[in-house]
């Protein structure tokens, strides 16, 4: 009888622990993570330098794809990774708790990152067209991609102009 009672008590304790853990795990997280930035200029400059490295690399890879030096599939893989990195920069800016005088500059640079991501998506569309037909007419697509890249550059300029 004592052994049966011990097993029942142990089962109840395990069920309570499991239910408590599950309840805590299922609770929605209502707090948004914010990173306090002590030097807003240095933080933004760091993001800009990292994005410039990605942009330079993607420009080279895009040219190589158009020249037939790499396959559209290879380019698509590289562009998707770069897009993911740009998304992480956007998240970093959103989660940065910067002084009010820097918010406009950060917002403009975030617009630039979003435009650059749109540019990457447009180049992926071009790569897919070339994958399907290497002689496809991509003139309009290239013009659209360049236009989006121009928008990204304009947002970068706006970010620099709104720095305190």
Short mmCIF file of C-alpha atoms in Angstrom, two decimals:
data_model
loop_
_atom_site.label_atom_id
_atom_site.label_comp_id
_atom_site.label_asym_id
_atom_site.label_seq_id
_atom_site.Cartn_x
_atom_site.Cartn_y
_atom_site.Cartn_z
CA UNK A 1 0.00 0.00 0.00
CA UNK A 2 2.83 2.39 0.89
CA UNK A 3 4.56 1.61 -2.40
CA UNK A 4 1.40 2.32 -4.41
CA UNK A 5 0.89 5.59 -2.54
CA UNK A 6 4.51 6.62 -3.24
CA UNK A 7 4.11 5.98 -6.96
CA UNK A 8 0.89 8.01 -7.03
CA UNK A 9 2.50 10.95 -5.16
CA UNK A 10 5.54 10.84 -7.47
CA UNK A 11 3.23 10.84 -10.51
CA UNK A 12 1.29 13.84 -9.16
CA UNK A 13 4.53 15.75 -8.50
CA UNK A 14 5.86 15.00 -12.00
CA UNK A 15 2.54 16.06 -13.55
CA UNK A 16 2.58 19.31 -11.56
CA UNK A 17 6.16 20.09 -12.61
CA UNK A 18 5.36 19.32 -16.26
CA UNK A 19 2.19 21.42 -16.19
CA UNK A 20 4.02 24.33 -14.52
CA UNK A 21 6.87 24.19 -17.02
CA UNK A 22 4.47 24.00 -19.94
CA UNK A 23 2.47 26.96 -18.61
CA UNK A 24 5.58 29.12 -18.26
CA UNK A 25 6.83 28.06 -21.69
CA UNK A 26 3.51 28.91 -23.34
CA UNK A 27 3.20 32.40 -21.80
CA UNK A 28 3.52 35.10 -24.44
CA UNK A 29 6.57 37.29 -24.20
CA UNK A 30 5.23 40.81 -23.94
CA UNK A 31 8.52 42.59 -23.51
CA UNK A 32 10.40 43.61 -26.61
CA UNK A 33 14.16 43.45 -26.43
CA UNK A 34 15.87 46.81 -26.78
CA UNK A 35 19.59 47.34 -26.98
CA UNK A 36 20.76 50.56 -25.38
CA UNK A 37 23.24 52.21 -27.72
CA UNK A 38 25.86 54.32 -25.98
CA UNK A 39 27.45 55.67 -29.17
CA UNK A 40 24.78 56.00 -31.85
CA UNK A 41 27.21 57.25 -34.50
CA UNK A 42 29.62 54.37 -34.02
CA UNK A 43 26.80 51.82 -33.99
CA UNK A 44 25.28 53.15 -37.21
CA UNK A 45 28.71 53.44 -38.86
CA UNK A 46 29.37 49.79 -38.00
CA UNK A 47 26.12 48.69 -39.62
CA UNK A 48 26.88 50.85 -42.67
CA UNK A 49 30.34 49.31 -43.09
CA UNK A 50 28.98 45.77 -42.81
CA UNK A 51 26.24 46.52 -45.33
CA UNK A 52 28.77 48.15 -47.68
CA UNK A 53 30.83 44.96 -47.62
CA UNK A 54 27.75 42.94 -48.53
CA UNK A 55 26.81 45.44 -51.23
CA UNK A 56 30.28 45.35 -52.81
CA UNK A 57 30.32 41.55 -52.78
CA UNK A 58 26.83 41.32 -54.26
CA UNK A 59 27.73 43.80 -57.00
CA UNK A 60 30.67 41.60 -57.99
CA UNK A 61 28.61 38.40 -57.86
CA UNK A 62 25.78 39.98 -59.86
CA UNK A 63 28.23 41.05 -62.56
CA UNK A 64 29.80 37.59 -62.59
CA UNK A 65 26.36 36.02 -63.03
CA UNK A 66 25.47 38.35 -65.90
CA UNK A 67 28.81 37.52 -67.56
CA UNK A 68 28.18 33.80 -67.16
CA UNK A 69 31.05 33.22 -64.72
CA UNK A 70 28.73 31.79 -62.06
CA UNK A 71 25.41 30.04 -62.44
CA UNK A 72 22.12 31.74 -61.56
CA UNK A 73 21.62 29.08 -58.86
CA UNK A 74 24.92 30.04 -57.22
CA UNK A 75 23.97 33.69 -57.37
CA UNK A 76 20.54 33.01 -55.88
CA UNK A 77 22.12 31.21 -52.92
CA UNK A 78 24.55 34.07 -52.29
CA UNK A 79 21.78 36.68 -52.65
CA UNK A 80 19.51 34.86 -50.20
CA UNK A 81 22.28 34.73 -47.59
CA UNK A 82 22.99 38.43 -48.13
CA UNK A 83 19.29 39.23 -47.82
CA UNK A 84 19.22 37.39 -44.52
CA UNK A 85 22.19 39.42 -43.30
CA UNK A 86 20.50 42.66 -44.34
CA UNK A 87 17.38 41.56 -42.44
CA UNK A 88 19.54 41.09 -39.34
CA UNK A 89 20.80 44.68 -39.75
CA UNK A 90 17.19 45.90 -39.95
CA UNK A 91 16.34 43.98 -36.77
CA UNK A 92 19.41 45.46 -35.09
CA UNK A 93 18.26 48.98 -35.95
CA UNK A 94 14.69 48.30 -34.81
CA UNK A 95 15.94 46.95 -31.49
CA UNK A 96 18.39 49.82 -30.93
CA UNK A 97 17.38 52.27 -28.26
CA UNK A 98 19.05 55.38 -29.65
CA UNK A 99 18.71 58.98 -28.48
CA UNK A 100 15.85 60.90 -30.05
CA UNK A 101 18.13 63.08 -32.18
CA UNK A 102 19.44 59.93 -33.93
CA UNK A 103 16.08 58.30 -34.63
CA UNK A 104 15.51 60.04 -37.96
CA UNK A 105 18.95 59.04 -39.23
CA UNK A 106 18.47 55.45 -38.10
CA UNK A 107 15.02 55.36 -39.69
CA UNK A 108 16.35 56.65 -43.02
CA UNK A 109 19.12 54.06 -43.00
CA UNK A 110 16.59 51.34 -42.20
CA UNK A 111 14.64 52.50 -45.29
CA UNK A 112 17.86 52.12 -47.26
CA UNK A 113 18.32 48.57 -45.99
CA UNK A 114 14.75 47.68 -46.93
CA UNK A 115 15.27 49.11 -50.41
CA UNK A 116 18.52 47.18 -50.75
CA UNK A 117 16.70 44.01 -49.77
CA UNK A 118 14.13 44.76 -52.49
CA UNK A 119 17.02 45.19 -54.92
CA UNK A 120 18.38 41.78 -53.93
CA UNK A 121 14.95 40.23 -54.48
CA UNK A 122 14.77 41.84 -57.92
CA UNK A 123 18.19 40.43 -58.85
CA UNK A 124 16.97 37.01 -57.74
CA UNK A 125 14.06 37.41 -60.17
CA UNK A 126 16.60 38.20 -62.90
CA UNK A 127 18.64 35.13 -61.95
CA UNK A 128 15.54 32.94 -62.12
CA UNK A 129 14.74 34.28 -65.60
CA UNK A 130 18.30 33.56 -66.72
CA UNK A 131 18.10 30.11 -65.18
CA UNK A 132 15.00 29.33 -67.22
CA UNK A 133 16.35 30.90 -70.41
CA UNK A 134 19.90 32.19 -70.66
CA UNK A 135 18.87 34.41 -73.60
CA UNK A 136 15.92 36.00 -71.76
CA UNK A 137 15.35 39.74 -72.16
CA UNK A 138 16.09 41.20 -68.73
CA UNK A 139 16.45 44.84 -69.78
CA UNK A 140 13.34 46.01 -67.91
CA UNK A 141 14.22 43.94 -64.86
CA UNK A 142 17.73 45.39 -64.75
CA UNK A 143 16.31 48.92 -65.01
CA UNK A 144 13.90 48.20 -62.16
CA UNK A 145 16.73 46.80 -60.02
CA UNK A 146 18.86 49.88 -60.71
CA UNK A 147 15.94 52.14 -59.79
CA UNK A 148 15.52 50.34 -56.48
CA UNK A 149 19.26 50.63 -55.86
CA UNK A 150 18.95 54.37 -56.53
CA UNK A 151 16.21 54.57 -53.89
CA UNK A 152 18.51 52.82 -51.42
CA UNK A 153 21.28 55.34 -52.16
CA UNK A 154 18.87 58.25 -51.69
CA UNK A 155 17.89 56.88 -48.28
CA UNK A 156 21.56 56.58 -47.31
CA UNK A 157 22.05 60.23 -48.26
CA UNK A 158 19.00 61.16 -46.17
CA UNK A 159 20.45 59.23 -43.24
CA UNK A 160 23.72 61.17 -43.44
CA UNK A 161 21.90 64.50 -43.77
CA UNK A 162 19.78 63.88 -40.67
CA UNK A 163 22.70 63.00 -38.40
CA UNK A 164 22.98 65.34 -35.42
#
